[in-house]
PDB file of C-alpha atoms in Angstrom:
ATOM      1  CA  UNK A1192     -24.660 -17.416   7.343  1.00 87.00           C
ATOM      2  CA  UNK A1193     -22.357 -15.847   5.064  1.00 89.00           C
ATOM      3  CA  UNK A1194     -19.044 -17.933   4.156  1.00 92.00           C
ATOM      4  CA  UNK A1195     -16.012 -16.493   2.426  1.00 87.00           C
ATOM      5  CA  UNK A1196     -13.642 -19.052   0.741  1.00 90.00           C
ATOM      6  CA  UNK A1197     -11.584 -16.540  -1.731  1.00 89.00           C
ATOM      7  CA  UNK A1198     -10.162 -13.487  -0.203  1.00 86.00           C
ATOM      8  CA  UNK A1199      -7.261 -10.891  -1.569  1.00 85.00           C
ATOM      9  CA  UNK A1200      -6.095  -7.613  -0.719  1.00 80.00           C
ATOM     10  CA  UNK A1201      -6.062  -5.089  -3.128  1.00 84.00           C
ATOM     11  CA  UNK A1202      -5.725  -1.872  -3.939  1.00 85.00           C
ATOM     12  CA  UNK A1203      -2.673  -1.405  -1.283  1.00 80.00           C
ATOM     13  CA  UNK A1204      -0.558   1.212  -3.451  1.00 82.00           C
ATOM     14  CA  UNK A1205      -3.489   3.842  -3.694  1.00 84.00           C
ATOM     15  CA  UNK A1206      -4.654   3.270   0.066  1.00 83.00           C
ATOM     16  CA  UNK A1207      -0.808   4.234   0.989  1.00 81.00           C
ATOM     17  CA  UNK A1208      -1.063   7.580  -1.524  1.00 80.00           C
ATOM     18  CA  UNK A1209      -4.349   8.700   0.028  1.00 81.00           C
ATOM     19  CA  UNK A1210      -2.742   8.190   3.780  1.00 80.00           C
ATOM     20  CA  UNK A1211      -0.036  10.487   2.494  1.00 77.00           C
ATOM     21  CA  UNK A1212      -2.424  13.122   1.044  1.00 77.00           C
ATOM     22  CA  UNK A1213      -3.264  15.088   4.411  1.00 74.00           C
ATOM     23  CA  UNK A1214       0.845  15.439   5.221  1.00 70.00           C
ATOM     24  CA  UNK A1215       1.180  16.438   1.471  1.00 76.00           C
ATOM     25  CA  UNK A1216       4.132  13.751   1.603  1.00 75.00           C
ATOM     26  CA  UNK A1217       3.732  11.984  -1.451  1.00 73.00           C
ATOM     27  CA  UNK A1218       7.877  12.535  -1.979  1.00 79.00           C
ATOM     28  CA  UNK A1219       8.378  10.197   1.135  1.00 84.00           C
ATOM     29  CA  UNK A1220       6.822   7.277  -0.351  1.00 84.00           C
ATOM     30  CA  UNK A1221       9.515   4.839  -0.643  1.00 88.00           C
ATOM     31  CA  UNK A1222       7.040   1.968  -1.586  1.00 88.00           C
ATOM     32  CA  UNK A1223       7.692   0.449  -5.417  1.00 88.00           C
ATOM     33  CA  UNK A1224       7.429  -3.065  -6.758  1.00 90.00           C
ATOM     34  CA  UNK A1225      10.057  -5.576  -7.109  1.00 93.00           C
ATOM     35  CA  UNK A1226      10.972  -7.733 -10.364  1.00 95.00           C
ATOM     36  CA  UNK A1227       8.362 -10.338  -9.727  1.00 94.00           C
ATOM     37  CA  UNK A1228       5.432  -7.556  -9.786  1.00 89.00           C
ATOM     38  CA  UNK A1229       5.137  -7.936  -5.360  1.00 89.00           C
ATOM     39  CA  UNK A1230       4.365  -4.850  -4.030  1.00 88.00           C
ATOM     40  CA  UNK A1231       7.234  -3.747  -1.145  1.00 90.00           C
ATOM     41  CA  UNK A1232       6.394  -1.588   1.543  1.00 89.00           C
ATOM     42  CA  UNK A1233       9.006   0.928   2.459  1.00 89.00           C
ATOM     43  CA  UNK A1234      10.503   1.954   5.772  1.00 91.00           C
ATOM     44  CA  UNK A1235       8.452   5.574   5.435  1.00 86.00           C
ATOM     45  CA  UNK A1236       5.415   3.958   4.685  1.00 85.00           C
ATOM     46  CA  UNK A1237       5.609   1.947   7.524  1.00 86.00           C
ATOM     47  CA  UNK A1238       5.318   4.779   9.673  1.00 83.00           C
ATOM     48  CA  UNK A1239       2.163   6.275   8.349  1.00 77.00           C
TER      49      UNK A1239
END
């Protein structure tokens, strides 16, 4: 049995470029990150 105790996401901000890279809309991308280094997702990446 396998059991996981530490998980993360990472990556996010290049998984979000490469979704973008078939509608050649990399000028959309409204996602940045804030003061406190958290990445924010914006309203046009939400609709990828």
């Amino acid at each position: 049995m396998l059991n996981v105790k530490n998980t993360s996401v990472m990556n996010f901000e290049n998984a979000l470029r490469r979704a973008r890279n078939p509608m050649n809309g990399w000028g959309r991308s409204d996602s940045h990150y804030d003061s406190k280094g958290l990445f924010i997702i914006g309203e046009n990446d939400t609709l990828i």
